[in-house]
C-alpha positions as semicolon CSV with decimal commas, in nm:
position;residue;x (nm);y (nm);z (nm)
1;M;20,534;7,526;12,266
2;M;20,907;7,459;12,268
3;G;20,844;7,086;12,225
4;F;20,622;7,157;11,923
5;L;20,892;7,369;11,762
6;V;21,161;7,110;11,831
7;N;20,953;6,832;11,681
8;G;20,873;7,055;11,384
9;L;21,244;7,092;11,321
10;R;21,288;6,717;11,362
11;W;21,011;6,658;11,107
12;A;21,189;6,889;10,865
13;G;21,512;6,699;10,929
14;L;21,346;6,365;10,855
15;W;21,181;6,510;10,545
16;A;21,520;6,625;10,417
17;A;21,670;6,285;10,503
18;L;21,392;6,105;10,315
19;L;21,440;6,323;10,008
20;A;21,819;6,282;10,016
21;G;21,788;5,911;10,090
22;S;21,552;5,862;9,799
23;M;21,785;6,039;9,559
24;A;22,084;5,844;9,690
25;G;21,886;5,523;9,657
26;V;21,793;5,600;9,298
27;A;22,157;5,669;9,216
28;I;22,285;5,352;9,385
29;S;22,010;5,122;9,256
30;G;22,024;5,259;8,903
31;M;21,647;5,296;8,881
32;G;21,524;5,422;8,548
33;S;21,194;5,576;8,444
34;E;20,996;5,250;8,430
35;G;20,653;5,295;8,584
36;V;20,662;5,676;8,573
37;G;20,349;5,828;8,419
38;T;20,175;6,160;8,380
39;D;19,824;6,095;8,517
40;G;19,682;6,187;8,855
41;P;19,641;6,510;9,052
42;F;20,013;6,573;9,108
43;S;20,326;6,587;8,899
44;S;20,610;6,348;8,983
45;E;20,801;6,633;9,150
46;A;20,506;6,745;9,363
47;A;20,423;6,387;9,461
48;F;20,787;6,331;9,560
49;L;20,770;6,620;9,805
50;I;20,423;6,536;9,938
51;V;20,482;6,163;9,990
52;N;20,811;6,212;10,169
53;G;20,664;6,492;10,379
54;L;20,385;6,260;10,492
55;H;20,635;5,982;10,562
56;A;20,841;6,225;10,771
57;F;20,530;6,322;10,971
58;V;20,435;5,967;11,070
59;L;20,796;5,874;11,148
60;T;20,817;6,181;11,371
61;L;20,513;6,054;11,561
62;V;20,685;5,719;11,618
63;A;21,021;5,864;11,721
64;T;20,859;6,115;11,958
65;A;20,651;5,846;12,130
66;A;20,941;5,599;12,145
67;R;21,136;5,537;12,465
68;V;21,434;5,338;12,345
69;S;21,806;5,378;12,295
70;R;21,939;5,546;11,984
71;V;22,050;5,211;11,846
72;K;21,703;5,066;11,888
73;L;21,545;5,378;11,742
74;F;21,767;5,344;11,435
75;L;21,670;4,978;11,399
76;G;21,301;5,053;11,453
77;I;21,278;5,340;11,204
78;F;21,483;5,148;10,948
79;T;21,267;4,837;10,987
80;V;20,930;5,010;10,966
81;I;21,032;5,202;10,653
82;Y;21,189;4,909;10,473
83;V;20,937;4,640;10,568
84;V;20,614;4,842;10,538
85;H;20,711;5,067;10,248
86;S;20,909;4,808;10,050
87;V;20,909;4,443;10,156
88;L;20,535;4,400;10,211
89;Q;20,445;4,597;9,898
90;H;20,698;4,423;9,676
91;M;20,594;4,080;9,805
92;E;20,245;4,140;9,669
93;A;20,379;4,287;9,345
94;F;20,596;3,978;9,291
95;W;20,297;3,753;9,365
96;F;20,092;3,920;9,091
97;I;20,384;3,999;8,859
98;D;20,249;3,778;8,580
99;F;19,941;4,000;8,565
100;L;20,104;4,341;8,614
101;E;20,312;4,538;8,365
102;L;20,618;4,542;8,592
103;S;20,956;4,376;8,554
104;Q;21,144;4,187;8,825
105;E;21,440;4,417;8,770
106;F;21,226;4,722;8,846
107;L;21,097;4,571;9,170
108;I;21,447;4,469;9,283
109;R;21,590;4,812;9,208
110;S;21,297;4,977;9,382
111;S;21,354;4,764;9,691
112;L;21,723;4,855;9,694
113;M;21,634;5,223;9,665
114;V;21,411;5,204;9,975
115;L;21,680;5,007;10,160
116;V;21,928;5,291;10,110
117;Q;21,667;5,549;10,208
118;A;21,572;5,357;10,523
119;L;21,934;5,332;10,638
120;I;21,987;5,706;10,598
121;V;21,661;5,807;10,765
122;G;21,710;5,564;11,053
123;A;22,055;5,710;11,120
124;V;21,926;6,070;11,109
125;A;21,641;5,985;11,348
126;A;21,886;5,825;11,592
127;L;22,094;6,144;11,588
128;M;21,798;6,380;11,642
129;W;21,625;6,198;11,929
130;P;21,805;6,126;12,258
131;N;21,845;5,796;12,441
132;R;21,530;5,728;12,644
133;S;21,391;5,442;12,850
134;Y;21,047;5,317;12,956
135;K;20,879;5,128;13,235
136;E;20,630;4,853;13,160
137;E;20,316;4,816;13,368
138;G;20,055;4,543;13,355
139;K;20,053;4,200;13,202
140;T;20,301;4,084;12,941
141;P;20,151;4,102;12,590
142;V;20,197;3,907;12,271
143;G;20,130;3,544;12,350
144;P;20,089;3,298;12,063
145;S;19,711;3,327;12,064
146;R;19,719;3,706;12,045
147;F;19,979;3,703;11,772
148;G;19,784;3,445;11,574
149;G;19,469;3,649;11,622
150;S;19,644;3,958;11,485
151;V;19,741;3,762;11,171
152;I;19,379;3,658;11,119
153;L;19,275;4,017;11,181
154;Y;19,502;4,134;10,900
155;I;19,347;3,888;10,654
156;L;19,000;4,008;10,755
157;C;19,090;4,377;10,715
158;Y;19,261;4,305;10,383
159;G;18,973;4,095;10,250
160;L;18,687;4,316;10,366
161;A;18,846;4,634;10,231
162;G;18,921;4,462;9,902
163;M;18,565;4,333;9,873
164;Y;18,367;4,637;9,985
165;I;18,594;4,923;9,873
166;A;18,818;4,812;9,586
167;W;18,601;4,550;9,421
168;A;18,296;4,775;9,443
169;S;18,458;4,994;9,176
170;T;18,393;4,909;8,812
171;D;18,728;5,068;8,722
172;V;18,908;4,827;8,956
173;Q;18,712;4,530;8,822
174;A;18,801;4,623;8,465
175;Y;19,169;4,671;8,550
176;Y;19,194;4,335;8,728
177;D;19,019;4,135;8,459
178;F;19,248;3,843;8,552
179;G;19,070;3,800;8,888
180;D;18,918;3,465;8,791
181;E;19,268;3,323;8,729
182;I;19,384;3,376;9,088
183;E;19,385;3,062;9,303
184;T;19,227;3,138;9,640
185;G;19,410;2,874;9,845
186;P;19,769;2,976;9,768
187;L;19,671;3,343;9,794
188;L;19,531;3,285;10,143
189;L;19,851;3,115;10,258
190;F;20,051;3,399;10,108
191;Q;19,845;3,652;10,302
192;V;19,909;3,454;10,623
193;L;20,280;3,513;10,561
194;R;20,225;3,883;10,494
195;G;19,995;3,906;10,794
196;S;20,269;3,760;11,014
197;L;20,508;4,032;10,899
198;W;20,249;4,303;10,960
199;A;20,185;4,162;11,308
200;A;20,558;4,154;11,383
201;I;20,581;4,525;11,298
202;V;20,286;4,596;11,529
203;V;20,473;4,419;11,808
204;M;20,791;4,614;11,738
205;L;20,617;4,954;11,731
206;G;20,404;4,875;12,035
207;R;20,713;4,786;12,235
208;M;20,901;5,096;12,119
209;M;20,635;5,350;12,213
210;T;20,489;5,472;12,540
211;G;20,133;5,543;12,645
212;P;19,806;5,351;12,648
213;A;19,741;5,087;12,385
214;W;19,482;5,300;12,202
215;A;19,732;5,586;12,154
216;R;20,002;5,354;12,026
217;G;19,739;5,194;11,805
218;V;19,641;5,525;11,645
219;I;20,005;5,602;11,566
220;T;20,063;5,252;11,430
221;G;19,751;5,274;11,214
222;V;19,853;5,612;11,071
223;V;20,206;5,481;11,001
224;F;20,070;5,174;10,820
225;A;19,820;5,378;10,619
226;V;20,067;5,645;10,508
227;L;20,373;5,429;10,437
228;A;20,168;5,182;10,231
229;A;19,917;5,409;10,059
230;A;20,070;5,755;10,007
231;Q;20,291;5,632;9,721
232;L;19,976;5,576;9,514
233;I;19,958;5,949;9,440
234;Y;20,270;5,920;9,220
235;P;20,183;5,935;8,848
236;S;20,201;5,583;8,708
237;S;20,223;5,429;8,364
238;F;20,101;5,084;8,468
239;M;19,804;5,168;8,694
240;P;19,561;5,447;8,597
241;W;19,463;5,712;8,851
242;E;19,102;5,591;8,849
243;V;19,226;5,264;8,998
244;R;19,497;5,412;9,221
245;Q;19,258;5,649;9,395
246;I;19,033;5,358;9,491
247;H;19,334;5,166;9,622
248;L;19,439;5,478;9,813
249;V;19,113;5,467;10,007
250;E;19,117;5,088;10,037
251;V;19,475;5,052;10,159
252;G;19,461;5,358;10,382
253;T;19,138;5,245;10,548
254;S;19,231;4,879;10,596
255;N;19,585;4,952;10,717
256;F;19,473;5,215;10,967
257;A;19,204;4,985;11,101
258;Y;19,449;4,696;11,123
259;G;19,722;4,896;11,296
260;L;19,477;5,027;11,557
261;L;19,291;4,701;11,621
262;A;19,601;4,481;11,620
263;T;19,773;4,706;11,874
264;L;19,468;4,689;12,099
265;L;19,459;4,311;12,062
266;L;19,829;4,265;12,136
267;F;19,884;4,532;12,400
268;A;19,555;4,573;12,587
269;G;19,637;4,596;12,958
270;V;19,997;4,710;12,909
271;R;20,101;5,071;12,952
272;R;20,450;5,198;12,881
273;R;20,564;5,531;13,025
274;A;20,885;5,726;13,038
275;G;21,136;5,592;13,286
């Protein structure tokens, strides 16, 4: 019971850090109101609280399961926020920027905002959780074949979810009426690059956390789903809610499945426990 209360307070601390970090990031990056809309089930203010609350929850799961030093916890939390919530999302936005109603300046400022937020939240997490260590049992994971397999797995999860969830929607098809102009070959190579980054984050999280591979996989899947998809509930002026809600299901489903399956692929046979 005491542990539950302590982690509840830690979640509240991370939530406050995310809110403060976001506001500091907006101030430093000079982000304006580009992209802000009025559609969807939540107002901008309500979405701001909900999204950061969800982010705080999944980061609390990671920090609680982690058995690393405070320095490594800071680096891990910072990296997962910045790479999953910003780098990987902005990479795709830049790739399709000619088709989307977004400016390069907006994407750069948005990335800077998340960078500031990630630094603040990583530091707060390192202060709230103590130094801890782990013992590794079983065979060493993450050989080249497993890592390569996890990259292929990402492309499969991405493609299947896009085909059977997103592209099954007539609203999505109408919104992306430029689909025939996309060259498949370069896009596939681009997704190999993104898949490599996703796989690297799986490796990092799997090495940070303790427990059986399936438990680390569930946490990793939830982290990937929430950090990448929750932001879609923000009202938007460039993507209607009818399209965003489909992407919410698509991204949440594919990212959870990928995080779980990739962790099992990379860490099957390895158990990490508290030292």
